[in-house]
Structure formats: C-alpha cells, structure tokens
XYZ file of C-alpha atoms in Angstrom:
133
model
C 70.059 189.143 122.693
C 68.739 185.590 121.866
C 66.895 184.986 119.061
C 64.657 182.140 117.847
C 66.568 179.191 116.563
C 66.388 177.172 113.447
C 64.321 174.016 115.010
C 61.564 176.776 116.287
C 61.671 178.935 113.332
C 60.991 175.997 110.979
C 58.112 174.524 113.185
C 56.306 177.932 112.871
C 57.034 178.165 109.476
C 55.702 174.736 108.680
C 52.402 175.253 110.886
C 51.743 178.248 108.803
C 52.499 176.498 105.525
C 50.189 173.527 106.359
C 47.396 175.760 107.705
C 47.403 174.715 111.094
C 48.111 176.873 114.267
C 51.183 176.498 116.257
C 50.664 175.423 119.908
C 53.601 176.763 122.079
C 54.025 174.642 125.315
C 52.398 175.936 128.384
C 55.694 175.224 130.242
C 59.137 175.383 129.108
C 62.349 174.613 131.063
C 65.200 176.874 131.581
C 68.645 175.557 131.316
C 72.078 176.901 132.072
C 74.575 176.387 129.402
C 78.097 176.695 129.979
C 79.214 177.135 126.462
C 77.670 179.800 124.005
C 74.586 179.097 122.220
C 73.679 180.130 118.721
C 70.280 179.958 116.427
C 71.856 176.675 114.590
C 73.367 174.735 118.094
C 72.267 174.827 121.474
C 75.257 175.404 123.833
C 76.657 172.679 126.580
C 74.247 172.230 129.631
C 75.395 172.565 132.806
C 76.983 169.288 134.129
C 76.641 170.126 138.062
C 75.376 166.720 139.547
C 72.786 168.534 141.642
C 71.864 170.867 138.685
C 68.212 170.871 137.205
C 66.228 172.675 134.742
C 63.813 175.087 136.160
C 60.364 175.171 134.955
C 58.801 178.431 134.079
C 55.122 179.334 132.100
C 56.008 181.650 128.851
C 53.043 183.550 129.126
C 54.090 185.091 132.263
C 57.863 184.949 131.679
C 58.045 187.834 129.171
C 56.837 191.131 127.987
C 56.862 192.238 124.515
C 57.807 195.585 123.069
C 58.140 195.778 119.415
C 60.094 192.515 118.369
C 61.739 192.319 121.836
C 60.817 190.101 124.444
C 62.094 190.747 127.950
C 62.037 188.709 131.152
C 59.475 190.195 133.590
C 60.195 187.393 136.332
C 63.229 186.355 138.119
C 64.426 182.714 137.333
C 66.208 181.012 140.190
C 68.504 177.686 140.121
C 69.120 175.726 143.225
C 72.607 175.997 144.796
C 75.753 174.581 142.735
C 77.461 171.660 144.079
C 80.591 172.785 141.754
C 81.638 175.937 140.379
C 80.849 176.611 136.691
C 80.407 179.510 134.120
C 77.302 180.159 132.575
C 77.418 181.543 128.777
C 73.464 181.587 128.071
C 70.092 180.451 129.450
C 68.083 177.939 126.859
C 64.400 177.269 126.976
C 63.694 173.596 126.016
C 60.107 171.899 125.987
C 61.054 168.948 128.047
C 62.648 168.837 131.780
C 64.816 165.796 130.565
C 68.037 166.730 129.027
C 67.913 163.894 126.535
C 65.125 162.113 124.515
C 62.859 163.320 121.337
C 61.071 165.899 123.353
C 64.175 167.622 124.196
C 63.870 170.581 121.341
C 65.955 173.828 121.987
C 63.323 176.687 122.152
C 64.554 180.510 122.188
C 67.897 181.392 124.495
C 69.190 184.289 126.070
C 73.175 184.844 125.898
C 74.828 186.541 128.823
C 78.055 187.772 129.778
C 79.894 184.915 131.038
C 79.156 184.657 135.101
C 81.170 182.426 137.444
C 78.743 180.214 139.765
C 80.942 179.271 142.822
C 79.941 176.059 144.941
C 76.801 176.451 147.251
C 75.809 179.811 145.435
C 72.579 180.064 143.077
C 72.399 181.659 140.007
C 69.634 183.999 139.213
C 68.601 185.544 135.803
C 66.944 188.646 137.508
C 63.877 190.255 135.643
C 64.517 192.389 133.000
C 67.995 191.161 132.344
C 67.093 188.810 129.512
C 65.688 189.633 126.067
C 64.684 187.419 123.125
C 64.495 189.247 119.673
C 61.581 187.740 117.552
C 62.520 187.810 113.713
C-alpha cells in the first residue's frame, strides 16, 4: 500500500496550523515509476519517448474504507514504444515532469510488471490502495 509522502503531509499540517483549509487539486496526474517510490522520495519516472502522465479526478478515483483508499476506476496508459518495468504509480499535481508545480502526492507501489513494446499498462480498479496515516 502506498502512503502519503512527506510533501503532502507537510502541506496538510501547514494548512491546519495556520487555520486554512487544504484545497486538493481537482485533477491529478498518474505517472509510472521504473524504480521504487518511498514517502521521502519519488521513484524514477518512465522514460519511454511517447509516455505521458494520465489525468484523473481524485474525487472519482478512490473509495474509502477506514484509513484505506482503494482505486475504483481503471487507469490506462498508451502503448509503450520501449519495454520498461513498472514499480509504482505516483500521482502529481502537474502533467509536466519538471517545474515548480511538479509535486508528488500519494503513490501506489505495485509488484514489478514488465510492459513490452506496443503494450498498454493498466492499473485495474481495485488493485491499488493508499493508506491515509
């Protein structure tokens, strides 16, 4: 299960301590990681030439049970033009892979999956979960 990275936890804590409400982005962008992710640092994003982050609406992506959010929609990436191995799906607040609005939000670690050339990677509904702690 993924968790809330340090950046997001600090953002929520700062909003709480200063009496302001945290406003989550209406759209987040799912990225495929080719190395393991952790709460402290993001993994290495897929370097496939045609790869792009996939936009999702977080309000309709997860269902909650206690402290666990589980995906309720499939997330599908375009066909790969190079073979790569996926270790995690990370969510960002930007479609761009660099810049000041490129902050990592929650992530979902997965068992390593090799994506062959011309194949699409799909994170099926119900297969990804995040522990809110």
